Amino acid sequence: MSLSVLLAAAPSPEPGGSLGEAAEQAGNAAGWVEENWSTWLSTGLRILLIVAVAITLRYLIRRALTNLIERMNRSAQAVEGTALGGLLVNAERRRQRSEAIGSVLRSVASFVIMGTAALMVLGAFKINLAPLLASAGVAGVALGFGARNLVTDFLSGVFMILEDQYGVGDTVDAGVASGEVIEVGLRVTKLRGDNGEIWYVRNGEVKRIGNLSQGWSTAGVDVTVRPTENLEHVREAIATAADAMTKEEPWSERLWGPVEVLGLDAVLLDSMTVRVTAKTMPGKALGVERELRWRIKQALDDAGIRMVGTLPPQTEGESAADPTAAMAAPSAYASATSPQSLATTPIPPPNLSK
């Protein structure tokens, strides 16, 4: 059978067939839209509701945290400059601590709220969240292993701040460095050393903390006098100086207890040591020790008590001893050209070879 016969036998296309198919497809599309428009509307409204609730909740929580931090800072500033503020409150320390805690809480709240809202939006689109959560878990584990030092520093800083292990103005011994804390961060802590240098200590490297500014400090002074001095007179002189110091400002605030004379700490052939201690405000022990030494020295001098290493007192009219009195006169034999040296020079033997 030839191609022309087949073409002649085939039915010819009707001119209105394409228009009918287009109309049928349009009707099907309109029916599908009519069937699903309610689902789309409910899904869109649900997504808008989720986003609106998440944004509103995040704003309210962050605003509440900010107000709480501002209230804490105002309470610290209210007592700043008073006796109570000097004893119990460090405004800069509380400010940095409250801001660090507020920053952490705000970040955690934002992450939890927005992350939960994002998952709910994906769930509204009928997306299977199991593979996504599994991938996120694997990525989190990989990130934790890769940045474990950063995570360790961050977590250590958070717990240090929450537990108030140290703060701005404290004198601490962190093992790797020691000095005064000038800034506390979530990752590093800044310390100022004794010579003015600034140490940047990672929080994750701190294995132990020795805080010298919490609780109370102890000021200790050793008074060394001659063994021939009367101990009762020494005790009375020290007690007089200590009583006068405890009644004067600002030492009355820095001393948290009476100055105690513990007794003899050491007895040697040429000296004896009397131990004096006092409980002081944290971080003020060094200043109290210096002032206590000053006053004790003046009290001992007024009482005529001689300390070890001092010169004996001289009576009026007694002239000082001549320091050259015990020196021997220069010898004539010290010079090789003096007549005495030449007279004692041995006579050389005669030359017999001539």
mmCIF file of C-alpha atoms in Angstrom:
data_model
loop_
_atom_site.group_PDB
_atom_site.id
_atom_site.type_symbol
_atom_site.label_atom_id
_atom_site.label_comp_id
_atom_site.label_asym_id
_atom_site.label_seq_id
_atom_site.Cartn_x
_atom_site.Cartn_y
_atom_site.Cartn_z
ATOM 1 C CA MET A 1 0.000 0.000 0.000
ATOM 2 C CA SER A 2 1.405 3.303 -1.081
ATOM 3 C CA LEU A 3 1.858 6.369 1.095
ATOM 4 C CA SER A 4 -0.698 8.318 -0.914
ATOM 5 C CA VAL A 5 -3.387 5.716 -0.247
ATOM 6 C CA LEU A 6 -2.696 5.821 3.499
ATOM 7 C CA LEU A 7 -2.887 9.573 3.558
ATOM 8 C CA ALA A 8 -6.143 9.519 1.647
ATOM 9 C CA ALA A 9 -7.642 6.996 4.086
ATOM 10 C CA ALA A 10 -6.631 8.951 7.257
ATOM 11 C CA PRO A 11 -9.304 11.241 8.722
ATOM 12 C CA SER A 12 -8.663 14.937 8.268
ATOM 13 C CA PRO A 13 -8.285 17.027 11.507
ATOM 14 C CA GLU A 14 -11.203 19.145 12.426
ATOM 15 C CA PRO A 15 -10.504 22.877 12.588
ATOM 16 C CA GLY A 16 -12.082 23.315 16.019
ATOM 17 C CA GLY A 17 -10.172 20.489 17.767
ATOM 18 C CA SER A 18 -7.325 22.622 19.095
ATOM 19 C CA LEU A 19 -9.672 25.195 20.548
ATOM 20 C CA GLY A 20 -11.674 22.518 22.307
ATOM 21 C CA GLU A 21 -8.585 21.026 23.910
ATOM 22 C CA ALA A 22 -7.444 24.459 25.099
ATOM 23 C CA ALA A 23 -10.829 25.143 26.567
ATOM 24 C CA GLU A 24 -10.838 21.767 28.282
ATOM 25 C CA GLN A 25 -7.383 22.371 29.778
ATOM 26 C CA ALA A 26 -8.418 25.825 30.991
ATOM 27 C CA GLY A 27 -11.485 24.346 32.592
ATOM 28 C CA ASN A 28 -9.426 21.693 34.314
ATOM 29 C CA ALA A 29 -6.994 24.333 35.609
ATOM 30 C CA ALA A 30 -9.838 26.470 36.868
ATOM 31 C CA GLY A 31 -11.376 23.482 38.578
ATOM 32 C CA TRP A 32 -8.022 22.569 40.196
ATOM 33 C CA VAL A 33 -7.590 26.125 41.418
ATOM 34 C CA GLU A 34 -11.149 26.169 42.684
ATOM 35 C CA GLU A 35 -10.538 22.943 44.536
ATOM 36 C CA ASN A 36 -7.216 24.014 46.121
ATOM 37 C CA TRP A 37 -7.633 27.737 46.718
ATOM 38 C CA SER A 38 -8.918 27.126 50.219
ATOM 39 C CA THR A 39 -5.837 25.024 51.016
ATOM 40 C CA TRP A 40 -3.532 27.724 49.698
ATOM 41 C CA LEU A 41 -5.349 30.382 51.656
ATOM 42 C CA SER A 42 -5.199 28.414 54.882
ATOM 43 C CA THR A 43 -1.518 27.626 54.347
ATOM 44 C CA GLY A 44 -0.676 31.270 53.632
ATOM 45 C CA LEU A 45 -2.619 32.486 56.621
ATOM 46 C CA ARG A 46 -0.922 29.872 58.784
ATOM 47 C CA ILE A 47 2.511 30.972 57.612
ATOM 48 C CA LEU A 48 1.688 34.632 58.207
ATOM 49 C CA LEU A 49 0.389 33.801 61.665
ATOM 50 C CA ILE A 50 3.540 31.822 62.503
ATOM 51 C CA VAL A 51 5.847 34.617 61.335
ATOM 52 C CA ALA A 52 3.819 37.306 63.121
ATOM 53 C CA VAL A 53 3.746 35.376 66.396
ATOM 54 C CA ALA A 54 7.485 34.623 66.174
ATOM 55 C CA ILE A 55 8.432 38.244 65.510
ATOM 56 C CA THR A 56 6.138 39.541 68.248
ATOM 57 C CA LEU A 57 7.375 36.984 70.793
ATOM 58 C CA ARG A 58 11.004 37.699 69.940
ATOM 59 C CA TYR A 59 10.459 41.450 70.335
ATOM 60 C CA LEU A 60 8.699 41.073 73.667
ATOM 61 C CA ILE A 61 11.333 38.736 75.115
ATOM 62 C CA ARG A 62 14.255 40.893 73.978
ATOM 63 C CA ARG A 63 12.532 43.999 75.327
ATOM 64 C CA ALA A 64 11.928 42.325 78.688
ATOM 65 C CA LEU A 65 15.575 41.231 78.904
ATOM 66 C CA THR A 66 16.791 44.723 77.997
ATOM 67 C CA ASN A 67 14.587 46.314 80.669
ATOM 68 C CA LEU A 68 15.823 43.810 83.235
ATOM 69 C CA ILE A 69 19.460 44.589 82.425
ATOM 70 C CA GLU A 70 18.836 48.345 82.572
ATOM 71 C CA ARG A 71 17.153 47.932 85.963
ATOM 72 C CA MET A 72 20.141 45.988 87.267
ATOM 73 C CA ASN A 73 22.518 48.694 86.028
ATOM 74 C CA ARG A 74 20.412 51.446 87.615
ATOM 75 C CA SER A 75 20.411 49.649 90.957
ATOM 76 C CA ALA A 76 24.199 49.357 90.783
ATOM 77 C CA GLN A 77 24.607 53.033 89.924
ATOM 78 C CA ALA A 78 22.276 54.063 92.759
ATOM 79 C CA VAL A 79 24.655 52.767 95.438
ATOM 80 C CA GLU A 80 27.849 53.716 93.617
ATOM 81 C CA GLY A 81 29.968 56.107 95.652
ATOM 82 C CA THR A 82 28.397 55.148 98.981
ATOM 83 C CA ALA A 83 29.922 53.011 101.708
ATOM 84 C CA LEU A 84 27.658 50.116 100.786
ATOM 85 C CA GLY A 85 28.577 50.487 97.140
ATOM 86 C CA GLY A 86 32.267 50.455 97.961
ATOM 87 C CA LEU A 87 31.911 47.301 100.014
ATOM 88 C CA LEU A 88 29.456 45.215 98.026
ATOM 89 C CA VAL A 89 28.981 46.600 94.531
ATOM 90 C CA ASN A 90 31.312 47.211 91.615
ATOM 91 C CA ALA A 91 29.239 49.112 89.056
ATOM 92 C CA GLU A 92 31.468 48.345 86.090
ATOM 93 C CA ARG A 93 31.669 44.694 87.075
ATOM 94 C CA ARG A 94 27.899 44.369 87.390
ATOM 95 C CA ARG A 95 27.365 46.275 84.146
ATOM 96 C CA GLN A 96 29.620 43.998 82.107
ATOM 97 C CA ARG A 97 28.243 40.899 83.780
ATOM 98 C CA SER A 98 24.627 41.909 83.175
ATOM 99 C CA GLU A 99 25.323 42.902 79.565
ATOM 100 C CA ALA A 100 27.107 39.633 78.849
ATOM 101 C CA ILE A 101 24.286 37.600 80.382
ATOM 102 C CA GLY A 102 21.704 39.679 78.507
ATOM 103 C CA SER A 103 23.529 39.200 75.217
ATOM 104 C CA VAL A 104 23.614 35.445 75.702
ATOM 105 C CA LEU A 105 19.947 35.268 76.688
ATOM 106 C CA ARG A 106 18.856 37.450 73.773
ATOM 107 C CA SER A 107 20.834 35.352 71.294
ATOM 108 C CA VAL A 108 19.459 32.104 72.701
ATOM 109 C CA ALA A 109 15.889 33.426 72.654
ATOM 110 C CA SER A 110 16.191 34.642 69.068
ATOM 111 C CA PHE A 111 17.725 31.368 67.904
ATOM 112 C CA VAL A 112 15.081 29.215 69.582
ATOM 113 C CA ILE A 113 12.109 31.319 68.473
ATOM 114 C CA MET A 114 13.165 31.911 64.861
ATOM 115 C CA GLY A 115 14.431 28.348 64.431
ATOM 116 C CA THR A 116 11.149 26.926 65.665
ATOM 117 C CA ALA A 117 9.203 29.305 63.388
ATOM 118 C CA ALA A 118 11.281 28.258 60.367
ATOM 119 C CA LEU A 119 10.592 24.577 61.038
ATOM 120 C CA MET A 120 6.874 25.263 61.438
ATOM 121 C CA VAL A 121 6.813 27.143 58.114
ATOM 122 C CA LEU A 122 8.525 24.248 56.348
ATOM 123 C CA GLY A 123 6.038 21.884 57.946
ATOM 124 C CA ALA A 124 3.179 24.016 56.617
ATOM 125 C CA PHE A 125 4.486 23.353 53.081
ATOM 126 C CA LYS A 126 4.241 19.600 53.715
ATOM 127 C CA ILE A 127 8.036 19.228 53.605
ATOM 128 C CA ASN A 128 9.519 16.189 55.294
ATOM 129 C CA LEU A 129 11.707 17.585 58.093
ATOM 130 C CA ALA A 130 13.394 14.309 59.062
ATOM 131 C CA PRO A 131 16.217 14.502 56.429
ATOM 132 C CA LEU A 132 16.692 18.201 57.158
ATOM 133 C CA LEU A 133 17.025 17.650 60.886
ATOM 134 C CA ALA A 134 19.397 14.743 60.320
ATOM 135 C CA SER A 135 21.583 16.873 58.036
ATOM 136 C CA ALA A 136 21.552 19.713 60.545
ATOM 137 C CA GLY A 137 22.590 17.312 63.301
ATOM 138 C CA VAL A 138 25.519 15.998 61.251
ATOM 139 C CA ALA A 139 26.567 19.559 60.346
ATOM 140 C CA GLY A 140 26.382 20.570 64.019
ATOM 141 C CA VAL A 141 28.580 17.660 65.060
ATOM 142 C CA ALA A 142 31.129 18.480 62.350
ATOM 143 C CA LEU A 143 31.125 22.138 63.351
ATOM 144 C CA GLY A 144 31.538 21.181 66.995
ATOM 145 C CA PHE A 145 34.617 19.080 66.226
ATOM 146 C CA GLY A 146 36.103 21.693 63.916
ATOM 147 C CA ALA A 147 35.553 24.657 66.244
ATOM 148 C CA ARG A 148 35.741 22.844 69.576
ATOM 149 C CA ASN A 149 38.201 25.392 71.011
ATOM 150 C CA LEU A 150 35.836 28.235 70.184
ATOM 151 C CA VAL A 151 32.885 26.348 71.662
ATOM 152 C CA THR A 152 34.911 25.533 74.783
ATOM 153 C CA ASP A 153 35.916 29.176 75.240
ATOM 154 C CA PHE A 154 32.341 30.352 74.778
ATOM 155 C CA LEU A 155 30.807 27.848 77.196
ATOM 156 C CA SER A 156 33.523 28.484 79.785
ATOM 157 C CA GLY A 157 32.914 32.232 79.535
ATOM 158 C CA VAL A 158 29.169 31.780 79.963
ATOM 159 C CA PHE A 159 29.576 29.700 83.117
ATOM 160 C CA MET A 160 32.234 32.036 84.534
ATOM 161 C CA ILE A 161 29.864 34.963 84.157
ATOM 162 C CA LEU A 162 26.797 33.131 85.430
ATOM 163 C CA GLU A 163 28.663 31.812 88.479
ATOM 164 C CA ASP A 164 30.353 35.194 89.063
ATOM 165 C CA GLN A 165 33.770 33.603 89.504
ATOM 166 C CA TYR A 166 35.456 36.975 88.943
ATOM 167 C CA GLY A 167 34.640 40.415 87.591
ATOM 168 C CA VAL A 168 36.082 43.771 86.616
ATOM 169 C CA GLY A 169 38.399 45.090 89.322
ATOM 170 C CA ASP A 170 39.198 41.702 90.850
ATOM 171 C CA THR A 171 42.771 40.560 91.286
ATOM 172 C CA VAL A 172 42.985 36.967 90.095
ATOM 173 C CA ASP A 173 45.534 34.252 89.447
ATOM 174 C CA ALA A 174 44.433 32.344 86.343
ATOM 175 C CA GLY A 175 47.417 30.014 86.201
ATOM 176 C CA VAL A 176 48.609 31.156 82.766
ATOM 177 C CA ALA A 177 48.575 34.815 83.887
ATOM 178 C CA SER A 178 47.717 36.925 86.897
ATOM 179 C CA GLY A 179 46.680 40.515 87.435
ATOM 180 C CA GLU A 180 43.665 42.802 87.692
ATOM 181 C CA VAL A 181 40.621 41.995 85.567
ATOM 182 C CA ILE A 182 39.815 44.895 83.222
ATOM 183 C CA GLU A 183 37.310 43.169 80.916
ATOM 184 C CA VAL A 184 35.328 39.941 80.969
ATOM 185 C CA GLY A 185 34.142 38.542 77.639
ATOM 186 C CA LEU A 186 32.478 35.360 76.461
ATOM 187 C CA ARG A 187 35.648 34.199 74.685
ATOM 188 C CA VAL A 188 38.608 35.977 76.329
ATOM 189 C CA THR A 189 39.356 37.758 79.602
ATOM 190 C CA LYS A 190 41.691 40.767 79.795
ATOM 191 C CA LEU A 191 44.092 41.014 82.735
ATOM 192 C CA ARG A 192 46.465 43.870 83.556
ATOM 193 C CA GLY A 193 49.702 42.617 85.079
ATOM 194 C CA ASP A 194 51.838 44.200 87.769
ATOM 195 C CA ASN A 195 54.046 45.955 85.193
ATOM 196 C CA GLY A 196 51.124 47.334 83.190
ATOM 197 C CA GLU A 197 51.046 44.640 80.520
ATOM 198 C CA ILE A 198 47.669 43.347 79.300
ATOM 199 C CA TRP A 199 47.114 39.598 79.120
ATOM 200 C CA TYR A 200 44.456 38.115 76.833
ATOM 201 C CA VAL A 201 43.467 34.806 78.402
ATOM 202 C CA ARG A 202 41.133 32.429 76.576
ATOM 203 C CA ASN A 203 38.393 31.255 78.887
ATOM 204 C CA GLY A 204 38.785 27.656 77.762
ATOM 205 C CA GLU A 205 42.437 27.612 78.883
ATOM 206 C CA VAL A 206 41.643 28.614 82.458
ATOM 207 C CA LYS A 207 41.701 25.454 84.564
ATOM 208 C CA ARG A 208 41.684 27.170 87.947
ATOM 209 C CA ILE A 209 40.981 30.654 89.262
ATOM 210 C CA GLY A 210 42.380 32.166 92.427
ATOM 211 C CA ASN A 211 40.332 35.271 93.226
ATOM 212 C CA LEU A 212 42.101 37.548 95.671
ATOM 213 C CA SER A 213 39.237 40.071 95.803
ATOM 214 C CA GLN A 214 36.318 38.002 97.074
ATOM 215 C CA GLY A 215 35.276 37.570 100.688
ATOM 216 C CA TRP A 216 37.996 39.238 102.728
ATOM 217 C CA SER A 217 41.783 39.608 102.766
ATOM 218 C CA THR A 218 44.418 39.354 105.490
ATOM 219 C CA ALA A 219 47.056 41.999 106.095
ATOM 220 C CA GLY A 220 50.160 40.674 107.847
ATOM 221 C CA VAL A 221 53.078 42.692 109.238
ATOM 222 C CA ASP A 222 56.233 41.318 110.853
ATOM 223 C CA VAL A 223 57.877 43.622 113.410
ATOM 224 C CA THR A 224 61.526 42.677 114.090
ATOM 225 C CA VAL A 225 63.062 44.103 117.260
ATOM 226 C CA ARG A 226 66.091 43.373 119.370
ATOM 227 C CA PRO A 227 65.821 40.430 121.802
ATOM 228 C CA THR A 228 66.572 42.700 124.741
ATOM 229 C CA GLU A 229 63.380 44.762 124.299
ATOM 230 C CA ASN A 230 60.460 44.414 126.691
ATOM 231 C CA LEU A 231 57.677 42.496 124.946
ATOM 232 C CA GLU A 232 54.933 44.216 126.922
ATOM 233 C CA HIS A 233 56.184 47.613 125.828
ATOM 234 C CA VAL A 234 56.315 46.407 122.236
ATOM 235 C CA ARG A 235 52.751 45.095 122.469
ATOM 236 C CA GLU A 236 51.484 48.372 123.968
ATOM 237 C CA ALA A 237 53.162 50.469 121.254
ATOM 238 C CA ILE A 238 51.707 48.321 118.474
ATOM 239 C CA ALA A 239 48.246 48.324 120.065
ATOM 240 C CA THR A 240 48.281 52.106 120.410
ATOM 241 C CA ALA A 241 49.176 52.580 116.745
ATOM 242 C CA ALA A 242 46.528 50.040 115.665
ATOM 243 C CA ASP A 243 43.756 51.636 117.757
ATOM 244 C CA ALA A 244 44.502 55.056 116.298
ATOM 245 C CA MET A 245 44.423 53.616 112.789
ATOM 246 C CA THR A 246 41.063 51.873 113.220
ATOM 247 C CA LYS A 247 39.402 55.177 114.246
ATOM 248 C CA GLU A 248 40.531 57.188 111.210
ATOM 249 C CA GLU A 249 39.157 57.334 107.682
ATOM 250 C CA PRO A 250 39.434 55.563 105.298
ATOM 251 C CA TRP A 251 41.069 52.811 107.360
ATOM 252 C CA SER A 252 37.991 52.322 109.509
ATOM 253 C CA GLU A 253 36.111 51.082 106.404
ATOM 254 C CA ARG A 254 38.973 49.013 105.013
ATOM 255 C CA LEU A 255 39.595 47.229 108.311
ATOM 256 C CA TRP A 256 36.940 44.560 108.883
ATOM 257 C CA GLY A 257 38.220 43.539 112.274
ATOM 258 C CA PRO A 258 40.604 44.559 115.050
ATOM 259 C CA VAL A 259 44.352 44.542 114.538
ATOM 260 C CA GLU A 260 45.628 41.520 116.454
ATOM 261 C CA VAL A 261 49.114 40.960 117.857
ATOM 262 C CA LEU A 262 49.491 37.209 117.470
ATOM 263 C CA GLY A 263 52.733 37.038 119.429
ATOM 264 C CA LEU A 264 56.281 35.974 118.705
ATOM 265 C CA ASP A 265 56.728 34.431 115.280
ATOM 266 C CA ALA A 266 60.489 33.832 115.564
ATOM 267 C CA VAL A 267 63.166 34.219 118.253
ATOM 268 C CA LEU A 268 66.825 34.356 117.231
ATOM 269 C CA LEU A 269 70.080 35.307 118.951
ATOM 270 C CA ASP A 270 70.100 38.838 117.529
ATOM 271 C CA SER A 271 66.394 39.500 116.875
ATOM 272 C CA MET A 272 62.822 38.505 117.578
ATOM 273 C CA THR A 273 59.800 38.876 115.273
ATOM 274 C CA VAL A 274 56.315 39.899 116.410
ATOM 275 C CA ARG A 275 53.448 38.960 114.066
ATOM 276 C CA VAL A 276 50.593 41.447 113.529
ATOM 277 C CA THR A 277 47.510 40.637 111.396
ATOM 278 C CA ALA A 278 44.202 42.273 110.485
ATOM 279 C CA LYS A 279 41.167 41.285 108.391
ATOM 280 C CA THR A 280 40.603 43.812 105.603
ATOM 281 C CA MET A 281 38.336 44.612 102.696
ATOM 282 C CA PRO A 282 39.045 42.437 99.610
ATOM 283 C CA GLY A 283 41.936 43.813 97.589
ATOM 284 C CA LYS A 284 42.958 46.381 100.237
ATOM 285 C CA ALA A 285 45.429 44.279 102.218
ATOM 286 C CA LEU A 286 48.541 45.779 100.612
ATOM 287 C CA GLY A 287 47.563 49.368 101.420
ATOM 288 C CA VAL A 288 46.637 48.439 104.976
ATOM 289 C CA GLU A 289 49.986 46.703 105.465
ATOM 290 C CA ARG A 290 51.937 49.767 104.310
ATOM 291 C CA GLU A 291 49.999 52.128 106.560
ATOM 292 C CA LEU A 292 50.297 49.733 109.488
ATOM 293 C CA ARG A 293 54.083 49.493 109.075
ATOM 294 C CA TRP A 294 54.319 53.293 108.957
ATOM 295 C CA ARG A 295 52.342 53.769 112.156
ATOM 296 C CA ILE A 296 54.071 50.939 114.028
ATOM 297 C CA LYS A 297 57.501 52.356 113.160
ATOM 298 C CA GLN A 298 56.495 55.787 114.453
ATOM 299 C CA ALA A 299 55.026 54.277 117.644
ATOM 300 C CA LEU A 300 58.181 52.259 118.327
ATOM 301 C CA ASP A 301 60.372 55.310 117.796
ATOM 302 C CA ASP A 302 58.235 57.343 120.181
ATOM 303 C CA ALA A 303 58.462 54.564 122.788
ATOM 304 C CA GLY A 304 62.251 54.319 122.402
ATOM 305 C CA ILE A 305 62.116 50.728 121.152
ATOM 306 C CA ARG A 306 64.966 49.931 118.819
ATOM 307 C CA MET A 307 64.344 47.745 115.803
ATOM 308 C CA VAL A 308 66.936 45.436 114.344
ATOM 309 C CA GLY A 309 69.297 47.230 111.982
ATOM 310 C CA THR A 310 68.976 50.706 113.533
ATOM 311 C CA LEU A 311 71.892 52.591 115.026
ATOM 312 C CA PRO A 312 72.018 52.964 118.821
ATOM 313 C CA PRO A 313 70.808 56.374 120.045
ATOM 314 C CA GLN A 314 73.513 58.956 120.937
ATOM 315 C CA THR A 315 73.406 61.154 124.005
ATOM 316 C CA GLU A 316 73.738 64.921 123.774
ATOM 317 C CA GLY A 317 77.314 66.194 123.769
ATOM 318 C CA GLU A 318 78.657 62.854 122.640
ATOM 319 C CA SER A 319 80.559 63.271 119.403
ATOM 320 C CA ALA A 320 80.397 60.668 116.753
ATOM 321 C CA ALA A 321 83.303 58.278 116.607
ATOM 322 C CA ASP A 322 85.972 59.004 114.004
ATOM 323 C CA PRO A 323 85.630 56.319 111.315
ATOM 324 C CA THR A 324 89.395 56.544 110.572
ATOM 325 C CA ALA A 325 90.466 55.996 114.168
ATOM 326 C CA ALA A 326 90.792 52.267 113.737
ATOM 327 C CA MET A 327 92.725 52.554 110.513
ATOM 328 C CA ALA A 328 96.485 51.854 110.610
ATOM 329 C CA ALA A 329 98.943 54.473 109.431
ATOM 330 C CA PRO A 330 100.446 53.923 105.980
ATOM 331 C CA SER A 331 103.692 51.913 106.122
ATOM 332 C CA ALA A 332 106.912 53.242 104.679
ATOM 333 C CA TYR A 333 107.651 49.816 103.335
ATOM 334 C CA ALA A 334 104.642 50.024 101.025
ATOM 335 C CA SER A 335 106.660 52.198 98.594
ATOM 336 C CA ALA A 336 109.514 50.499 96.752
ATOM 337 C CA THR A 337 111.454 53.792 96.425
ATOM 338 C CA SER A 338 111.387 54.768 100.080
ATOM 339 C CA PRO A 339 114.695 54.699 102.027
ATOM 340 C CA GLN A 340 113.311 52.036 104.333
ATOM 341 C CA SER A 341 112.475 49.744 101.415
ATOM 342 C CA LEU A 342 115.851 50.364 99.765
ATOM 343 C CA ALA A 343 117.660 49.589 103.050
ATOM 344 C CA THR A 344 115.942 46.259 103.355
ATOM 345 C CA THR A 345 116.611 45.249 99.735
ATOM 346 C CA PRO A 346 119.071 42.321 99.641
ATOM 347 C CA ILE A 347 122.540 43.023 98.152
ATOM 348 C CA PRO A 348 122.990 41.222 94.838
ATOM 349 C CA PRO A 349 125.880 38.681 94.730
ATOM 350 C CA PRO A 350 129.122 39.793 92.987
ATOM 351 C CA ASN A 351 129.720 38.799 89.345
ATOM 352 C CA LEU A 352 132.664 36.319 89.387
ATOM 353 C CA SER A 353 132.763 35.750 85.676
ATOM 354 C CA LYS A 354 134.849 38.892 85.011
#
